[in-house]
Tab-separated table of C-alpha atoms and ligand atoms in Angstrom:
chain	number	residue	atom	x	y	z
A	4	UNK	CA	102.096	162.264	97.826
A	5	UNK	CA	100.940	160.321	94.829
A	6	UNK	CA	98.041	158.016	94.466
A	7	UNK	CA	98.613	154.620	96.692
A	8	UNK	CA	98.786	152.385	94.350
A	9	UNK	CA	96.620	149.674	96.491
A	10	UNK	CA	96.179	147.291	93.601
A	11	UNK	CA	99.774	146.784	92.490
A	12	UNK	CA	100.984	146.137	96.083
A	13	UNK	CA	99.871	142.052	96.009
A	14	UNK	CA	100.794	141.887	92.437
A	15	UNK	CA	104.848	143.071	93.374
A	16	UNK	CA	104.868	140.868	96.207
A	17	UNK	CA	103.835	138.078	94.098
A	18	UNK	CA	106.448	138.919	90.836
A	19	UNK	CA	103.944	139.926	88.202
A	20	UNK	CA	105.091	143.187	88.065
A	21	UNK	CA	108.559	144.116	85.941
A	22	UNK	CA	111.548	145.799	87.094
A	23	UNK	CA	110.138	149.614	86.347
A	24	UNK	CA	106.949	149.109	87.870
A	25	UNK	CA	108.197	146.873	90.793
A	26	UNK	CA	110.272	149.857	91.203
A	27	UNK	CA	107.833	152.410	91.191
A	28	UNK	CA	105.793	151.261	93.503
A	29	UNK	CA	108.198	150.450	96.134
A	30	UNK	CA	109.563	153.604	96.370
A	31	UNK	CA	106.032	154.808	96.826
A	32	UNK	CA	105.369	151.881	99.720
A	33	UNK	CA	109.214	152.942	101.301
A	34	UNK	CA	107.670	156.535	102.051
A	35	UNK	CA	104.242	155.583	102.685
A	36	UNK	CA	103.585	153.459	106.507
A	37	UNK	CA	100.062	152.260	104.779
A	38	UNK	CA	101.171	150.501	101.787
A	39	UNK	CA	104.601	149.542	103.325
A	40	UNK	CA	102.688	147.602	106.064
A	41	UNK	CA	99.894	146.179	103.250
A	42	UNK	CA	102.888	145.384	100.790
A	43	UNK	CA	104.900	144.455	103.835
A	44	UNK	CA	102.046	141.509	105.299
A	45	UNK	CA	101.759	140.038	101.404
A	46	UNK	CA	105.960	140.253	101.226
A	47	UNK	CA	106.362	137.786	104.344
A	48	UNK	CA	103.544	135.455	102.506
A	49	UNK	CA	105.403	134.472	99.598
A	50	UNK	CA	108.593	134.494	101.199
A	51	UNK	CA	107.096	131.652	103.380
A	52	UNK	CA	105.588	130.091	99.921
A	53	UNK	CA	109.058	130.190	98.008
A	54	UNK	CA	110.726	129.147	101.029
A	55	UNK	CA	108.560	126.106	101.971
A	56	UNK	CA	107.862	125.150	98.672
A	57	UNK	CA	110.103	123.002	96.398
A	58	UNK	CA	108.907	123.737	93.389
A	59	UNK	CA	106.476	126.345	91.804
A	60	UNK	CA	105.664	127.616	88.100
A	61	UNK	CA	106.292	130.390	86.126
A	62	UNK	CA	103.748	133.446	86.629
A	63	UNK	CA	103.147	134.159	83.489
A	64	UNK	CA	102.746	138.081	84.027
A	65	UNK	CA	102.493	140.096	81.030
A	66	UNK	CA	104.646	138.008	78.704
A	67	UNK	CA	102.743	136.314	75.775
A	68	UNK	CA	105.072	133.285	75.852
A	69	UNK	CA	102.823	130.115	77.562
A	70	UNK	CA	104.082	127.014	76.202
A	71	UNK	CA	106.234	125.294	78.123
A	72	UNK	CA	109.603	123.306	77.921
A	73	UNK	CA	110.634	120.084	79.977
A	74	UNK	CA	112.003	122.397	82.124
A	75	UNK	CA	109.138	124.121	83.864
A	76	UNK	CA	106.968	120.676	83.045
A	77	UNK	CA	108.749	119.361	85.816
A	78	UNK	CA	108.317	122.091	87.900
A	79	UNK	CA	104.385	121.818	87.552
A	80	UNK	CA	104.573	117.810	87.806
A	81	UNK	CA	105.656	118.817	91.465
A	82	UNK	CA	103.423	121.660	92.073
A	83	UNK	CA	100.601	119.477	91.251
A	84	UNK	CA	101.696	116.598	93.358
A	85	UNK	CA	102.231	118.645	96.042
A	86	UNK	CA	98.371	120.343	95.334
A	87	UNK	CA	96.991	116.676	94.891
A	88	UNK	CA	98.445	115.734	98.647
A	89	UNK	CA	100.884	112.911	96.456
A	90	UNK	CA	103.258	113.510	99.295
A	91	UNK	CA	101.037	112.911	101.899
A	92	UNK	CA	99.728	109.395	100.292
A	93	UNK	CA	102.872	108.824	100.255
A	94	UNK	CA	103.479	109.225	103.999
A	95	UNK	CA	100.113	107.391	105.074
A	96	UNK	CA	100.807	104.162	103.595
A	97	UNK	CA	104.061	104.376	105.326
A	98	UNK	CA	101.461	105.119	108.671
A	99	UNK	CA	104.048	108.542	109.227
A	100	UNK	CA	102.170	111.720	110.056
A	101	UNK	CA	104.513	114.884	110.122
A	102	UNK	CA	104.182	116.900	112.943
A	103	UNK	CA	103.293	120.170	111.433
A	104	UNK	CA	103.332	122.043	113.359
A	105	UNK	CA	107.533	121.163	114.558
A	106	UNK	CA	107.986	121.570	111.542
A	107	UNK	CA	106.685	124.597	110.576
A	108	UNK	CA	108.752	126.152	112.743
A	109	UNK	CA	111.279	124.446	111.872
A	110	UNK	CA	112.303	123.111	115.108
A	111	UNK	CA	114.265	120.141	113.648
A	112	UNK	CA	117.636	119.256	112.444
A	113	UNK	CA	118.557	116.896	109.765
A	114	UNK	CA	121.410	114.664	109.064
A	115	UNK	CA	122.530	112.167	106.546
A	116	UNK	CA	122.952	108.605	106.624
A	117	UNK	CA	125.692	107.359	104.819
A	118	UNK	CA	127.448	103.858	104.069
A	119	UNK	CA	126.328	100.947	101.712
A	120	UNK	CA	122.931	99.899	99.720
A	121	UNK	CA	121.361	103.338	99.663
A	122	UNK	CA	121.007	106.981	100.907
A	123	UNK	CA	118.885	108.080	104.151
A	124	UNK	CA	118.064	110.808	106.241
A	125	UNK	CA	117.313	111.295	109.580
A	126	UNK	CA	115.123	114.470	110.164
A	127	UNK	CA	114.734	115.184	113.841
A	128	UNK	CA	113.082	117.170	116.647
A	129	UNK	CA	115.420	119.401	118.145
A	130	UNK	CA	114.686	118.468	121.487
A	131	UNK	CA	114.933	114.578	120.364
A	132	UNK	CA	111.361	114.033	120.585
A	133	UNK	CA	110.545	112.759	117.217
A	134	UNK	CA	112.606	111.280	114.547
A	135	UNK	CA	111.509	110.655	110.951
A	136	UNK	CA	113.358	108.756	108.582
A	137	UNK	CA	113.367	109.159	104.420
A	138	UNK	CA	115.340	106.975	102.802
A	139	UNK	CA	115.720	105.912	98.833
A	140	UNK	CA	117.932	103.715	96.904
A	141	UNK	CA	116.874	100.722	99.384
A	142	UNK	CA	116.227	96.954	97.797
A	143	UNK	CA	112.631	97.219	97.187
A	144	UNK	CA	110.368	95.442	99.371
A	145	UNK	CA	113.012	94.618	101.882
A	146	UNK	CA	112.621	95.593	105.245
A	147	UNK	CA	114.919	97.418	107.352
A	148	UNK	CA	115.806	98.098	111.287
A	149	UNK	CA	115.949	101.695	112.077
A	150	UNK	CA	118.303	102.579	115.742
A	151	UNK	CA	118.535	105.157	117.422
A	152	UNK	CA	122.129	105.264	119.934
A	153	UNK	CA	121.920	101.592	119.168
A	154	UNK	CA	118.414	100.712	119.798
A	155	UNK	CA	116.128	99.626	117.743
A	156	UNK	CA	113.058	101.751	117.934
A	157	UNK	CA	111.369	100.591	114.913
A	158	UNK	CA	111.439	99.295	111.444
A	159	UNK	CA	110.040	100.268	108.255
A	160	UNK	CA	110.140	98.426	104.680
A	161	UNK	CA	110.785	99.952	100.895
A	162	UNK	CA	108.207	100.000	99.019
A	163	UNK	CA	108.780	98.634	94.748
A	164	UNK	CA	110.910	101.798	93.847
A	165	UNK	CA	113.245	101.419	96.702
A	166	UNK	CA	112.116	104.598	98.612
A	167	UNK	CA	110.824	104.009	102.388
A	168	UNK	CA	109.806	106.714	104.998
A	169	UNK	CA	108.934	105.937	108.409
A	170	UNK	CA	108.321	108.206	111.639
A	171	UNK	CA	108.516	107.418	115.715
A	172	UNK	CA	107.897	109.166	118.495
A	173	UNK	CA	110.175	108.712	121.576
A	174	UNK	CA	111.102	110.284	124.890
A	175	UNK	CA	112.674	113.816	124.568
A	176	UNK	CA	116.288	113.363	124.562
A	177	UNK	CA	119.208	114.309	122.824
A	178	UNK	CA	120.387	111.589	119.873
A	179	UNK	CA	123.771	110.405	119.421
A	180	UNK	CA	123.821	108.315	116.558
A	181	UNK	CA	121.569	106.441	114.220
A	182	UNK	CA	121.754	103.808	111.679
A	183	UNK	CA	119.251	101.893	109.049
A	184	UNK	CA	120.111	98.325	109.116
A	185	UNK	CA	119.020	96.014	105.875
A	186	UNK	CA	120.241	92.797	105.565
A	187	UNK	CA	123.250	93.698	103.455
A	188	UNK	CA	123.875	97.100	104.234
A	189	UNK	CA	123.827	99.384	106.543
A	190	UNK	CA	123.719	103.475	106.778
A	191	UNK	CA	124.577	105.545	109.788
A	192	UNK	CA	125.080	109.134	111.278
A	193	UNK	CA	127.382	109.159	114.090
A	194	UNK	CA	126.389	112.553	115.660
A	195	UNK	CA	128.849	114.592	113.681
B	14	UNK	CA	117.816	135.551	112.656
B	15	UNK	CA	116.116	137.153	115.320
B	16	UNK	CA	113.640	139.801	115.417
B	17	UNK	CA	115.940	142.085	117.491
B	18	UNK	CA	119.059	141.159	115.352
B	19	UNK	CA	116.978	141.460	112.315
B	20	UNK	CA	116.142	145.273	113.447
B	21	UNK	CA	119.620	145.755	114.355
B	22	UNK	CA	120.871	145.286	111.297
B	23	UNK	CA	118.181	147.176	109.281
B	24	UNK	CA	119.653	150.080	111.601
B	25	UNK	CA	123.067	149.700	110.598
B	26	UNK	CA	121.778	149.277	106.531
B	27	UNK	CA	119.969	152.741	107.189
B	28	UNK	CA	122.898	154.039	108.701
B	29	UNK	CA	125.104	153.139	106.116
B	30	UNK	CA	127.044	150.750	107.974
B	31	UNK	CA	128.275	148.575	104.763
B	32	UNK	CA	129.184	145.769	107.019
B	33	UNK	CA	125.551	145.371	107.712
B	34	UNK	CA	124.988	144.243	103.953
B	35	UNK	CA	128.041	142.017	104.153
B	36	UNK	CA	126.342	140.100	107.184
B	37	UNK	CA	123.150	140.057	105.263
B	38	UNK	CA	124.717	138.181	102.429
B	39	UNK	CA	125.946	135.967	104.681
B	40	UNK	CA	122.632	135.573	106.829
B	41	UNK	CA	120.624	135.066	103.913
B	42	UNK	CA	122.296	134.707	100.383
B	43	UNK	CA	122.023	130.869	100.538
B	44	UNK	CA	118.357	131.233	101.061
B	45	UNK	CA	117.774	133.671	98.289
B	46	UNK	CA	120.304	131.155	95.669
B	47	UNK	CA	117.557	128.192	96.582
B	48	UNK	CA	114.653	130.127	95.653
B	49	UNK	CA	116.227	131.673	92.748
B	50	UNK	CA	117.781	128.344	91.638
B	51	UNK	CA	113.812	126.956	91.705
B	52	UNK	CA	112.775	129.839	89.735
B	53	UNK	CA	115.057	129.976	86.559
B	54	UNK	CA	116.914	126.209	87.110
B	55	UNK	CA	119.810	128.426	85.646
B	56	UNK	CA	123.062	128.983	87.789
B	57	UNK	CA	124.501	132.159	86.792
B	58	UNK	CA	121.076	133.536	86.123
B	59	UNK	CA	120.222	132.441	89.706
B	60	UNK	CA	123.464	134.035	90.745
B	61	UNK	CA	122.705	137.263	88.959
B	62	UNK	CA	119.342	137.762	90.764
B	63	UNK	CA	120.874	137.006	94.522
B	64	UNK	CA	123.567	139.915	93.104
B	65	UNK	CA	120.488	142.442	91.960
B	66	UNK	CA	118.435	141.310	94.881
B	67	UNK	CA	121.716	142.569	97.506
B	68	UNK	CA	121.974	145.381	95.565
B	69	UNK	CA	118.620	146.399	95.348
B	70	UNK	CA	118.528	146.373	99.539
B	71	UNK	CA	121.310	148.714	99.756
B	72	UNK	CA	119.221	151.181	97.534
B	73	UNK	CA	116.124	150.461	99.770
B	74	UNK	CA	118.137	150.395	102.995
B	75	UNK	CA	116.271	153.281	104.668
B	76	UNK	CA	112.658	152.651	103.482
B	77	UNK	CA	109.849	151.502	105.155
B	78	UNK	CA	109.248	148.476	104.076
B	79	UNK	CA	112.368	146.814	104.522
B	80	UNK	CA	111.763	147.456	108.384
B	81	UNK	CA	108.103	146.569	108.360
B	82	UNK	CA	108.652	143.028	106.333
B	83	UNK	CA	112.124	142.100	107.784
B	84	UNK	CA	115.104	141.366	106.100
B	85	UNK	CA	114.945	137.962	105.176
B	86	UNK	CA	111.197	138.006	103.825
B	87	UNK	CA	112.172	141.467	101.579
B	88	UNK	CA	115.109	139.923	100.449
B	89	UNK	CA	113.319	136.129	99.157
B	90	UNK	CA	110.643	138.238	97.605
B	91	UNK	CA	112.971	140.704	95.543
B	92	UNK	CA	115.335	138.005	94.476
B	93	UNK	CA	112.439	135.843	93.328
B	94	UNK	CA	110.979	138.981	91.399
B	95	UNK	CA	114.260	139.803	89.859
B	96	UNK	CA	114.783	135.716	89.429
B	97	UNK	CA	111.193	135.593	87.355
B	98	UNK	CA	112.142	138.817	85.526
B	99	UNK	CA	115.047	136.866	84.455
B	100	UNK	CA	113.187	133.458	83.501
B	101	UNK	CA	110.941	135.679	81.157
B	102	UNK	CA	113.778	137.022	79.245
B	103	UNK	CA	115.455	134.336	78.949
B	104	UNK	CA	112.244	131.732	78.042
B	105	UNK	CA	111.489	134.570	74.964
B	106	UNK	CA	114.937	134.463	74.190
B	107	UNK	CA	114.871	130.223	74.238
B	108	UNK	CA	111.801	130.077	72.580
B	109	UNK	CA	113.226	131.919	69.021
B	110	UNK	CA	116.347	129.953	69.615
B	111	UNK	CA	114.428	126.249	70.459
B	112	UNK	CA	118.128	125.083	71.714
B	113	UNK	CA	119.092	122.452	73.054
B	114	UNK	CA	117.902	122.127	76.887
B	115	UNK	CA	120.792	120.751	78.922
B	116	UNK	CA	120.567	117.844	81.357
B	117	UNK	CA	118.585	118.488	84.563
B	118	UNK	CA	121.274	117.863	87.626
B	119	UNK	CA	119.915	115.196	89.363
B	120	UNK	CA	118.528	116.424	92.792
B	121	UNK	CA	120.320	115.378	95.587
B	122	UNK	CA	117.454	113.112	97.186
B	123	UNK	CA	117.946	113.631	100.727
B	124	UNK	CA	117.604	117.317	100.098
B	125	UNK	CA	114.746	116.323	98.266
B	126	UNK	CA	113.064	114.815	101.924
B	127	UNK	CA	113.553	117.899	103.663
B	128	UNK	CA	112.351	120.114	101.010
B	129	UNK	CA	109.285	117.451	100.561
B	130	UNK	CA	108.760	117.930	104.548
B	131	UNK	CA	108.819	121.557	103.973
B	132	UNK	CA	106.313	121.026	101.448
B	133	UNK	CA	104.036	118.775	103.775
B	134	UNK	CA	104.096	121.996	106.468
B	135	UNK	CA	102.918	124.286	103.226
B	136	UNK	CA	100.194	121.983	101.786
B	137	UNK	CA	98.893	121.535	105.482
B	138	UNK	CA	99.200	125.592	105.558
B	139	UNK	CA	97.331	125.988	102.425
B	140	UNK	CA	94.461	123.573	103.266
B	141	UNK	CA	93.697	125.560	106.368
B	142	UNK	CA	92.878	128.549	104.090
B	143	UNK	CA	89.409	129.183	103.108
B	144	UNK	CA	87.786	127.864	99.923
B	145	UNK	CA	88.280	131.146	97.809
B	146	UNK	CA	91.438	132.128	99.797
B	147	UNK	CA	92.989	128.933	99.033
B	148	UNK	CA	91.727	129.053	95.323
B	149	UNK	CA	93.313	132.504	94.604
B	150	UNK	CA	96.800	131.396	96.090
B	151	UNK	CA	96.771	128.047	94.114
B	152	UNK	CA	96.174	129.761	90.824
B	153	UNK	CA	97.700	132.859	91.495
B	154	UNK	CA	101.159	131.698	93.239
B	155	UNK	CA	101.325	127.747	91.718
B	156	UNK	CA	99.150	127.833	88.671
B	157	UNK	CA	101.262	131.027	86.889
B	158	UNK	CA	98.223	132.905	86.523
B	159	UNK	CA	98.202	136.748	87.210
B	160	UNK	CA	95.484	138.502	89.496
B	161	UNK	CA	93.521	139.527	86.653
B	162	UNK	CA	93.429	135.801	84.999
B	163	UNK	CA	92.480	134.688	88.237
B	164	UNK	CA	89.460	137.470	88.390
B	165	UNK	CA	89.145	136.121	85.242
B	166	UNK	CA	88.447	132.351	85.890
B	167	UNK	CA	86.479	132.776	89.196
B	168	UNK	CA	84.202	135.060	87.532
B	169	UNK	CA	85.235	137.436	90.482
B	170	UNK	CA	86.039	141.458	90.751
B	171	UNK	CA	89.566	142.096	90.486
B	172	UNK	CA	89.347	143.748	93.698
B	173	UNK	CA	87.962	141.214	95.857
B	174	UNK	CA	90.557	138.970	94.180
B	175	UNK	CA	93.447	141.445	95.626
B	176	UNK	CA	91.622	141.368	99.037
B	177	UNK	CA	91.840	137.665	99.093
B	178	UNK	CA	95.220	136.989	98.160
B	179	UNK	CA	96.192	140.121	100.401
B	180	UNK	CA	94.151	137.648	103.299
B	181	UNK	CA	95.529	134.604	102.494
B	182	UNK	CA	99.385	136.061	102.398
B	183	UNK	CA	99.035	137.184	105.378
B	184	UNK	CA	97.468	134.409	106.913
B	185	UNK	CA	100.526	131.999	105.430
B	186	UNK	CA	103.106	134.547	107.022
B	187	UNK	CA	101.674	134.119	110.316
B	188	UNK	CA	101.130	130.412	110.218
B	189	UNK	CA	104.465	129.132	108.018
B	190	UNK	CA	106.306	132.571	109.445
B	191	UNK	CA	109.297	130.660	111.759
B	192	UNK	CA	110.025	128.695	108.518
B	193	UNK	CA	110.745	131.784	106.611
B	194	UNK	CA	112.616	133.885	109.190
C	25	ZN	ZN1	100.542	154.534	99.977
């Protein structure tokens, strides 16, 4: 058996390597239970990265090339928002705090809200417990009921750009429907 | 997928059992377009990589560490390697030509709030890691830089730089692990 090549195993995982050395060093890790478990471990950490993240840059690896076109400028706009907490500001002024740990494990569903004077969606516990609402395209400053199988459980109000996200808690419970009410519009999800 | 379904099937892949790559693709292709699709922005490119990424399984079918990182997490981290492979042929190639960029597609904004959900689960993930964990990950997997520009930067061995991001990996799997299943 040939050397274990310890050092490379993070750097494949994480897509620095190219194709010939990626290769080389997982056939290596396929036959060897040490490196397979090491490469293995840093595998399942950026699949959870570059599956919970929505946007990420370019590693530059070994290629010379650094400058960067719109393209990828928007991708590190939203890394850096993301690093900078933007999103979370975002959700404080609104007073919604995610439950994190729901969602990390993804136990929630989503569905849109459709109809007049904007786009919505509901994101929900599975079990009903929590419901959090994201909507954009609203009239800006206006406020707006948010029901739940026709009750109102809260409101929340769009802030200059038209986007608005709010979060409730309420008793476990499976939802039927729901529906953002404005003034002069109104989206729903009717449990389909 | 399950963890018992997920071993099932890396049984059948070992055994040959073609079908088992068919209900692969269909288990976790539309994962693997979405990260691709964030990596090169490019369609067919992103297309291309889900395609290598499939293919590449079948060769690996009876290895290791197929079995030991499960299905799902081997196939989002190949198809993203293949995906960035991709990008950095085709950003050398863009770069002598300087054409034209197309218009962005506008993202659909209520996939937008789930992936910006997703991404409130991962920053909260990421702030739980230790100062010098969390340092090597932001550089290493967000900021583009290699291991060795990280060592680089933080002034530390290269090694201890692999130990941390080997830490820190593995301490994202376990904590933002359902999400990635
Ligand atoms: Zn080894």
């Amino acid at each position: 058996m040939i050397e274990h090549p310890t050092g490379l195993l993070q750097s494949l995982a994480l897509g620095e390597l190219d194709r010939d050395e990626a290769f080389a060093v997982m056939q290596h890790a396929d036959s060897c239970a040490e490196c397979a478990g090491e490469l293995a471990d840093a595998m399942r950490g950026v699949a959870a990265l570059a599956s919970a993240a929505g946007a990420e840059l370019l590693p530059s690896a070994k290629t010379a090339v650094r400058q960067r076109d719109s393209r990828w400028l928007v991708g590190s706009l939203a890394a850096a928002a993301l690093l900078l907490g933007v999103w979370n500001v975002q959700l404080e002024t609104t007073s919604a705090s995610v439950p994190v740990d729901a969602l990390v494990h993804s136990h929630f569903a989503h569905h849109a809200l459709t109809g007049t004077g904007g786009q919505a969606k509901l994101i929900q516990a599975l079990d009903g417990s929590w419901v959090y609402i994201v909507a954009t395209g609203l009239r800006p400053l206006r406020a707006y009921d948010v029901l739940v199988d026709g009750t109102k459980i809260g409101s929340l109000r769009a802030d200059l750009t038209g986007n608005a996200t709010g979060y409730w808690r309420r008793q476990a419970g499976k939802i039927a429907s729901a529906a953002l009410a404005g003034q002069d519009s109104m989206l729903r999800w009717d449990g389909r | 997928m399950t963890a018992s379904a997920d071993a099932e099937l890396i049984s059948r892949l070992a055994g040959d059992d073609h079908t088992a790559l068919d209900e692969a693709y269909r288990a976790f292709a539309h994962r693997c377009k979405a990260v691709a699709m964030r990596t090169v922005s490019d369609d067919a490119l992103a297309q291309d990589a889900v395609q290598e990424a499939f293919l590449s399984l079948w060769h690996h079918r009876s290895g290791l560490v197929v079995r030991a990182a499960g299905i799902g997490p081997w196939l989002v981290v190949v198809t993203r390697n293949v995906a960035l492979n991709l990008a950095r042929t085709s950003r050398r190639r863009s770069a002598r030509e300087a054409a034209h960029a197309p218009p962005e597609p506008r993202p659909d904004p209520t996939e937008l709030a789930v992936a910006n959900i997703e991404a409130a689960a991962l920053r909260d993930a990421i702030e739980r890691l230790p100062d010098e964990q969390r340092r090597v990950i932001r550089l290493a997997y967000f900021g583009g830089a290699t291991l060795a520009e990280v060592a680089a930067r933080t002034g530390s061995p290269l090694g201890t730089v692999k130990r941390r991001a080997q830490l820190a990996l593995a301490r994202l799997a376990r904590t933002l692990g359902g999400a990635a299943r």
